[in-house]
mmCIF file of C-alpha atoms and ligand atoms in Angstrom:
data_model
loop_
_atom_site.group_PDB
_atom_site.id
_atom_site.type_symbol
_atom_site.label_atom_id
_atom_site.label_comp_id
_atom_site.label_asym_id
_atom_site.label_seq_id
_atom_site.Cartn_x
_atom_site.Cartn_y
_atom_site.Cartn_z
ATOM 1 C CA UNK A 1 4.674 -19.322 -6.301
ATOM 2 C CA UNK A 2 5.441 -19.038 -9.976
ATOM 3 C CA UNK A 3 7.038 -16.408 -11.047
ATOM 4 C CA UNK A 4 6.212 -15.293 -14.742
ATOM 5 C CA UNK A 5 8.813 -14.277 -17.029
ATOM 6 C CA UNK A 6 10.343 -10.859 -16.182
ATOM 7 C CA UNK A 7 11.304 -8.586 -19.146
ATOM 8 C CA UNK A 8 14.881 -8.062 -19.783
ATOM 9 C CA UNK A 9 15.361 -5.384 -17.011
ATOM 10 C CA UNK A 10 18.710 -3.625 -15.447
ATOM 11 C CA UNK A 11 19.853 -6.116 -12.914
ATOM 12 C CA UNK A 12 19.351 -3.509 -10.512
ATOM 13 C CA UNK A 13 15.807 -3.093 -11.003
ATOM 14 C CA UNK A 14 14.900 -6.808 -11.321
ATOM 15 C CA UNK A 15 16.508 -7.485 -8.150
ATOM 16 C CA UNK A 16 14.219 -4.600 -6.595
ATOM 17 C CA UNK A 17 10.952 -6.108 -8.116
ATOM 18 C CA UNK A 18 11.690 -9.860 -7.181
ATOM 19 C CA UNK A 19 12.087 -8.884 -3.373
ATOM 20 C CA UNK A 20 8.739 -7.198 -3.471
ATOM 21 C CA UNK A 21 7.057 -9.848 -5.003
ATOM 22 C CA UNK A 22 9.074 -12.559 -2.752
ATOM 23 C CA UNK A 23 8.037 -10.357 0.395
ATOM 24 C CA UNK A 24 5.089 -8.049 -0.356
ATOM 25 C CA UNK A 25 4.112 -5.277 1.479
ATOM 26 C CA UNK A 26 0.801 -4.354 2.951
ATOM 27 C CA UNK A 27 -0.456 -6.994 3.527
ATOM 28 C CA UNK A 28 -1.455 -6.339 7.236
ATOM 29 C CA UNK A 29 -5.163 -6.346 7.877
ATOM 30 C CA UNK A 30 -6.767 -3.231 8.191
ATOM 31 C CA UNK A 31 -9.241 -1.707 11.110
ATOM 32 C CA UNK A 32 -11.455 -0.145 8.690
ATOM 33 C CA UNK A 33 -12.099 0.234 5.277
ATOM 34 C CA UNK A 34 -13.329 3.425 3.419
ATOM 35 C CA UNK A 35 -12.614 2.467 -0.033
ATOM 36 C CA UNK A 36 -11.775 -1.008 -1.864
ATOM 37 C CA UNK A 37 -11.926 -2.139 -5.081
ATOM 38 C CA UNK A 38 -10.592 -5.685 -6.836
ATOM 39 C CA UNK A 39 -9.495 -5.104 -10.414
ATOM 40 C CA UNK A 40 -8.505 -7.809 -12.739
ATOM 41 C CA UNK A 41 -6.098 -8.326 -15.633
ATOM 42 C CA UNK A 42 -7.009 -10.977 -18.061
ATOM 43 C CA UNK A 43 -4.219 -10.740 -20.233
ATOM 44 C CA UNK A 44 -1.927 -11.670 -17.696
ATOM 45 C CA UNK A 45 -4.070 -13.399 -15.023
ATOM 46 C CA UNK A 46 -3.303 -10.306 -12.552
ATOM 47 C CA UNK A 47 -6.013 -9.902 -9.752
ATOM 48 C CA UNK A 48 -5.375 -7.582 -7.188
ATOM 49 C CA UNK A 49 -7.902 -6.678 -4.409
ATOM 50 C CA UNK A 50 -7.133 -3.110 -2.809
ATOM 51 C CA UNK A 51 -8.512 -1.330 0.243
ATOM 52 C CA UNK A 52 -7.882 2.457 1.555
ATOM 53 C CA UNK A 53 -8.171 3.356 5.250
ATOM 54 C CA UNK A 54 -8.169 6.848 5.917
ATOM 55 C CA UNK A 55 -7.159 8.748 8.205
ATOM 56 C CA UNK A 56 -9.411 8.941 11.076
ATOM 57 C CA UNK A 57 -8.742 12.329 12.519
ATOM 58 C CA UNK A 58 -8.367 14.054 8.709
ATOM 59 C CA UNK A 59 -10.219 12.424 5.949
ATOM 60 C CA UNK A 60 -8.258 13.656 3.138
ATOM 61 C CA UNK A 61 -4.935 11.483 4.447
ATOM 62 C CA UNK A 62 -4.670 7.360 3.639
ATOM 63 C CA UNK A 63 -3.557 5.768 6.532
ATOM 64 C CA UNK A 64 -2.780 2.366 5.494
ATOM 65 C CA UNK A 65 -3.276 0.688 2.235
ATOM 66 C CA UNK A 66 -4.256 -3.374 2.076
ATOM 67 C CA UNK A 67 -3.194 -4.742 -1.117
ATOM 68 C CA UNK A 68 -3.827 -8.796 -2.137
ATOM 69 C CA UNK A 69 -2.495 -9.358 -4.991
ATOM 70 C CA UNK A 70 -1.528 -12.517 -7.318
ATOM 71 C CA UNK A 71 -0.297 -13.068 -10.644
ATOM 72 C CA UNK A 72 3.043 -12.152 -12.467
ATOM 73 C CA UNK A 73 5.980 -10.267 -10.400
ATOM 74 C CA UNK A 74 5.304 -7.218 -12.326
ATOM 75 C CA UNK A 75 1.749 -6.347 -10.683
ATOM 76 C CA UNK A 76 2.625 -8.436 -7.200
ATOM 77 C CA UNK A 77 5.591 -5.556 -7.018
ATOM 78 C CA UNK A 78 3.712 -2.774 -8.548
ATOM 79 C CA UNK A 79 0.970 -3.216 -5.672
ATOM 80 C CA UNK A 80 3.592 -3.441 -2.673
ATOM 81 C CA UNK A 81 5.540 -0.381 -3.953
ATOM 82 C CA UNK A 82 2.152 1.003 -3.966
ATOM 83 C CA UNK A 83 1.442 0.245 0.056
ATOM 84 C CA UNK A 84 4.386 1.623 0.863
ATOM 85 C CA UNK A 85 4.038 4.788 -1.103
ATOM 86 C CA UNK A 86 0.581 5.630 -0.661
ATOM 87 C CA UNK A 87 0.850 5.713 3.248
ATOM 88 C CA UNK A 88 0.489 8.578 4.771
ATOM 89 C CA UNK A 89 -0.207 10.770 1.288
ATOM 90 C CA UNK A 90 -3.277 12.982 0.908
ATOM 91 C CA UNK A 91 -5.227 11.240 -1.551
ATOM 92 C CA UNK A 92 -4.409 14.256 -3.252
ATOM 93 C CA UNK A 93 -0.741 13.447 -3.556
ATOM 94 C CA UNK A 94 -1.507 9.655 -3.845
ATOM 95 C CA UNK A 95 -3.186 10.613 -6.989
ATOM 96 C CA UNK A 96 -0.921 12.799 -8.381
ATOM 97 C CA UNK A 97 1.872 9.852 -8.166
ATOM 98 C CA UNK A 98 -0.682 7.511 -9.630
ATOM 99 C CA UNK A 99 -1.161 9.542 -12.780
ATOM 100 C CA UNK A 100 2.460 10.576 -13.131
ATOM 101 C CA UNK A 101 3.563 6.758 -12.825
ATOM 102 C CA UNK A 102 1.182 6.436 -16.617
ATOM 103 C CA UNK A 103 2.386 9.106 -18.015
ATOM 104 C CA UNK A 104 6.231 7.835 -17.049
ATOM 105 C CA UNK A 105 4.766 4.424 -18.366
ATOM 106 C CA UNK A 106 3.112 5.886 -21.950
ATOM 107 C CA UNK A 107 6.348 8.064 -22.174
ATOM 108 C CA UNK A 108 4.800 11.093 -22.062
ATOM 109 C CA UNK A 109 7.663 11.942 -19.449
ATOM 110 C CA UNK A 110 11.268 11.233 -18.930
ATOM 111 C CA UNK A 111 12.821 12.742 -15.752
ATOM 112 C CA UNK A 112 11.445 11.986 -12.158
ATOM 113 C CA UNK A 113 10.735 15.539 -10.876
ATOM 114 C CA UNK A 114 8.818 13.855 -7.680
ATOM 115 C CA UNK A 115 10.149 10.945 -5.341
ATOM 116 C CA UNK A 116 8.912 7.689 -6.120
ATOM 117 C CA UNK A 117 11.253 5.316 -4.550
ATOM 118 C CA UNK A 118 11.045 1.557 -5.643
ATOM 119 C CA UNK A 119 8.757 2.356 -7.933
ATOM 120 C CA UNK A 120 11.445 3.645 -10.147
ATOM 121 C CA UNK A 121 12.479 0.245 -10.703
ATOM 122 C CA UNK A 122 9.176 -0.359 -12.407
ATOM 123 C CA UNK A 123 9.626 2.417 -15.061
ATOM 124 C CA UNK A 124 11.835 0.019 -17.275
ATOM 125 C CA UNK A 125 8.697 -1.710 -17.996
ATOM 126 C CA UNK A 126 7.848 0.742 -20.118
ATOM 127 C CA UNK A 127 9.709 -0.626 -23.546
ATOM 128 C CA UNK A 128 7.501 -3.678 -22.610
ATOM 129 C CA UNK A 129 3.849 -2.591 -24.063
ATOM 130 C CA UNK A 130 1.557 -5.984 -22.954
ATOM 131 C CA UNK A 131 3.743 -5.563 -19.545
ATOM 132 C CA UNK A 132 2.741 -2.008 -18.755
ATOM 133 C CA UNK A 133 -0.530 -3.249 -18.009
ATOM 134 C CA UNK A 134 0.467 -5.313 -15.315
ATOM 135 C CA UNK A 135 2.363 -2.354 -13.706
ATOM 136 C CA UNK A 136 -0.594 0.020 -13.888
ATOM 137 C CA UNK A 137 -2.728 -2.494 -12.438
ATOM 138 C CA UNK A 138 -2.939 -1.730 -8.864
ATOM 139 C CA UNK A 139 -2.647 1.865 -9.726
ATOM 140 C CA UNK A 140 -6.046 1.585 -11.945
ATOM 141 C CA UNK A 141 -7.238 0.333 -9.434
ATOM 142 C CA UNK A 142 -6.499 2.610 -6.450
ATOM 143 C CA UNK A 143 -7.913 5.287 -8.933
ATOM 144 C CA UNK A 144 -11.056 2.820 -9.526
ATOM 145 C CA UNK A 145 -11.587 2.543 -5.960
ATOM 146 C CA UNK A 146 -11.822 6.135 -4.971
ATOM 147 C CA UNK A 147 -14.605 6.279 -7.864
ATOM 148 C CA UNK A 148 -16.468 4.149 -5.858
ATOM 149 C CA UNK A 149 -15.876 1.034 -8.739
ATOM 150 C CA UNK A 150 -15.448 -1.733 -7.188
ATOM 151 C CA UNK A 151 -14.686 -3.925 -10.048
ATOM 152 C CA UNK A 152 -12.164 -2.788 -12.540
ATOM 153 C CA UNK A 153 -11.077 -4.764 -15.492
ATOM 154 C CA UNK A 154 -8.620 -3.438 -17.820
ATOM 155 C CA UNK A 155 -7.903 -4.144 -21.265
HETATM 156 ZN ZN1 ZN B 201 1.031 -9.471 -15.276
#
């Protein structure tokens, strides 16, 4: 797999992006599918196809997130950090983080008042404008997806 230049990030974090995208999560199949969307972005050449299953017993819960995704490490790792955070979160939580990950992204926010675990490692990619887009990619389209769009292209 190629893997696209990655911005000049801590060491740290780099390290923490290249293992998801060597070894990405959630990529199990899933035994049902109440929401999915594929969202593309042509800038980059970042596709990612995500589905939601919910919860079967409570509707409001994600049980398992599928996530294909290709392109540059930035949106491979965005969409596995995603997986592993949006299991098991109300949607209402889910998109809470979602829209607290942009507004980390468009620096409308500094300090991380909730959890977000790997995805911290993503936040550098902030002082990296045409790069944000590949971070928020998955996200979009997780957001997309419980619209009911099933096709999301951002620009
Ligand atoms: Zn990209």
């Amino acid at each position: 797999m190629q893997n696209k230049t990655l911005p000049q990030l801590d060491d740290l974090y780099k390290e923490i992006i290249l293992e998801h995208y060597r070894n990405p999560h959630g990529r199990e199949p899933l035994s049902k599918v109440n929401y999915q969307a594929e969202g593309m972005n042509p800038l980059c050449g970042d596709e990612v196809k995500l589905t939601l299953q919910l919860d079967s017993e409570n509707d409001k819960k994600i049980e398992k997130v599928h996530i294909e995704g290709h392109g540059c490490s930035i949106s491979v790792a965005s969409g596995s950090m995603l997986a592993d955070i949006l299991k098991g979160k109300t949607i209402a939580e889910a998109k809470e983080i979602s829209k607290y990950l942009k507004e980390i992204m468009h620096d409308k926010i500094n300090d991380t008042e909730i959890d977000i675990g790997d995805l911290e490692a993503l936040c550098g990619v902030k002082k990296f404008p045409v790069r944000i887009k590949c971070a928020l990619l998955p996200w979009t389209t997780f957001e997309e997806a419980l619209l009911g769009h099933e096709h999301v292209e951002i620009s």
